[in-house]
Structures are given as C-alpha cells and as structure tokens.
Amino acid sequence: GDTALAGLVLGCVGGVSLREAAEFANAAAGVVVGKLGTATATFGEVRDFLANLARRPNRKARVQTVR
C-alpha cells in the first residue's frame, strides 16, 4: 500500500491525469511485490515495467511512455 500511495502522489504532483497516476502507482506496486522482503521501486524500474507491459502482444497499453 505504501508504494501504491507514493506512486499515486508522485503522479498527481507530476501533473498527469488521475488515471495515469493510478496506473503508475499500480505499476510501482507491481515492481515491489516482485521482490523479496521489504523493497522499494526506483523510477527507472517502474518506467521499464511499463515499457515491457506495453510491448506485450495482445495487450493494449493505456499508459504513455514515461520519460
């Protein structure tokens, strides 16, 4: 929950829509749950996670590429 909330706040402060902020937050949480123990996600890890998600076949990526 901490990572998701932090990702949501980051997106909102960064000026993206609430939907994009929520998708970023979900991706950040996805990165963290893929790690063992107490973990964090860097911006680069979340960016890469979203980029890999967008490249999956049969997946319509709604999130724009994060720079």
PDB file of C-alpha atoms in Angstrom:
ATOM      1  CA  GLY A   1       0.000   0.000   0.000  1.00  0.00           C
ATOM      2  CA  ASP A   2       2.816   2.430   0.762  1.00  0.00           C
ATOM      3  CA  THR A   3       4.303   2.093  -2.703  1.00  0.00           C
ATOM      4  CA  ALA A   4       0.954   2.452  -4.428  1.00  0.00           C
ATOM      5  CA  LEU A   5       0.119   5.591  -2.460  1.00  0.00           C
ATOM      6  CA  ALA A   6       3.558   7.079  -3.091  1.00  0.00           C
ATOM      7  CA  GLY A   7       3.222   6.372  -6.817  1.00  0.00           C
ATOM      8  CA  LEU A   8      -0.220   7.966  -6.893  1.00  0.00           C
ATOM      9  CA  VAL A   9       1.022  11.102  -5.147  1.00  0.00           C
ATOM     10  CA  LEU A  10       4.051  11.292  -7.446  1.00  0.00           C
ATOM     11  CA  GLY A  11       1.833  11.109 -10.490  1.00  0.00           C
ATOM     12  CA  CYS A  12      -0.587  13.733  -9.188  1.00  0.00           C
ATOM     13  CA  VAL A  13       2.219  16.097  -8.245  1.00  0.00           C
ATOM     14  CA  GLY A  14       3.823  15.429 -11.624  1.00  0.00           C
ATOM     15  CA  GLY A  15       0.748  16.778 -13.377  1.00  0.00           C
ATOM     16  CA  VAL A  16      -0.634  13.659 -15.058  1.00  0.00           C
ATOM     17  CA  SER A  17      -4.287  12.637 -15.010  1.00  0.00           C
ATOM     18  CA  LEU A  18      -5.653  10.675 -12.078  1.00  0.00           C
ATOM     19  CA  ARG A  19      -5.974   7.617 -14.319  1.00  0.00           C
ATOM     20  CA  GLU A  20      -2.333   7.813 -15.411  1.00  0.00           C
ATOM     21  CA  ALA A  21      -1.248   8.385 -11.814  1.00  0.00           C
ATOM     22  CA  ALA A  22      -3.219   5.311 -10.725  1.00  0.00           C
ATOM     23  CA  GLU A  23      -1.673   3.203 -13.487  1.00  0.00           C
ATOM     24  CA  PHE A  24       1.800   4.400 -12.497  1.00  0.00           C
ATOM     25  CA  ALA A  25       1.023   3.587  -8.853  1.00  0.00           C
ATOM     26  CA  ASN A  26      -0.172   0.113  -9.797  1.00  0.00           C
ATOM     27  CA  ALA A  27       2.991  -0.497 -11.812  1.00  0.00           C
ATOM     28  CA  ALA A  28       5.161   0.660  -8.915  1.00  0.00           C
ATOM     29  CA  ALA A  29       3.352  -1.731  -6.589  1.00  0.00           C
ATOM     30  CA  GLY A  30       3.808  -4.498  -9.163  1.00  0.00           C
ATOM     31  CA  VAL A  31       7.560  -3.929  -9.174  1.00  0.00           C
ATOM     32  CA  VAL A  32       7.764  -4.063  -5.389  1.00  0.00           C
ATOM     33  CA  VAL A  33       5.693  -7.215  -4.907  1.00  0.00           C
ATOM     34  CA  GLY A  34       8.024  -8.970  -7.328  1.00  0.00           C
ATOM     35  CA  LYS A  35      10.887  -8.552  -4.865  1.00  0.00           C
ATOM     36  CA  LEU A  36      11.655 -10.443  -1.680  1.00  0.00           C
ATOM     37  CA  GLY A  37      11.288  -8.782   1.688  1.00  0.00           C
ATOM     38  CA  THR A  38      10.909  -5.081   2.279  1.00  0.00           C
ATOM     39  CA  ALA A  39      11.599  -3.357  -1.008  1.00  0.00           C
ATOM     40  CA  THR A  40      11.371  -0.134  -2.959  1.00  0.00           C
ATOM     41  CA  ALA A  41      10.951   0.664  -6.632  1.00  0.00           C
ATOM     42  CA  THR A  42      13.051   3.196  -8.477  1.00  0.00           C
ATOM     43  CA  PHE A  43      11.567   5.435 -11.130  1.00  0.00           C
ATOM     44  CA  GLY A  44      13.640   3.573 -13.717  1.00  0.00           C
ATOM     45  CA  GLU A  45      12.260   0.199 -12.614  1.00  0.00           C
ATOM     46  CA  VAL A  46       8.686   1.451 -12.917  1.00  0.00           C
ATOM     47  CA  ARG A  47       9.416   3.043 -16.300  1.00  0.00           C
ATOM     48  CA  ASP A  48      10.906  -0.247 -17.542  1.00  0.00           C
ATOM     49  CA  PHE A  49       7.968  -2.224 -16.130  1.00  0.00           C
ATOM     50  CA  LEU A  50       5.512  -0.036 -18.047  1.00  0.00           C
ATOM     51  CA  ALA A  51       7.603  -0.209 -21.232  1.00  0.00           C
ATOM     52  CA  ASN A  52       7.712  -4.013 -21.046  1.00  0.00           C
ATOM     53  CA  LEU A  53       3.983  -4.139 -20.396  1.00  0.00           C
ATOM     54  CA  ALA A  54       3.308  -2.011 -23.467  1.00  0.00           C
ATOM     55  CA  ARG A  55       5.369  -4.396 -25.642  1.00  0.00           C
ATOM     56  CA  ARG A  56       3.391  -7.498 -24.667  1.00  0.00           C
ATOM     57  CA  PRO A  57       1.381  -8.982 -27.521  1.00  0.00           C
ATOM     58  CA  ASN A  58      -2.414  -8.740 -27.213  1.00  0.00           C
ATOM     59  CA  ARG A  59      -2.057  -6.024 -24.591  1.00  0.00           C
ATOM     60  CA  LYS A  60      -3.423  -2.562 -25.186  1.00  0.00           C
ATOM     61  CA  ALA A  61      -1.216  -0.253 -23.171  1.00  0.00           C
ATOM     62  CA  ARG A  62      -3.123   2.732 -21.902  1.00  0.00           C
ATOM     63  CA  VAL A  63      -0.087   4.313 -20.289  1.00  0.00           C
ATOM     64  CA  GLN A  64       2.085   6.605 -22.331  1.00  0.00           C
ATOM     65  CA  THR A  65       5.818   6.069 -22.215  1.00  0.00           C
ATOM     66  CA  VAL A  66       7.234   7.621 -19.065  1.00  0.00           C
ATOM     67  CA  ARG A  67      10.300   9.745 -19.690  1.00  0.00           C
TER      68      ARG A  67
END
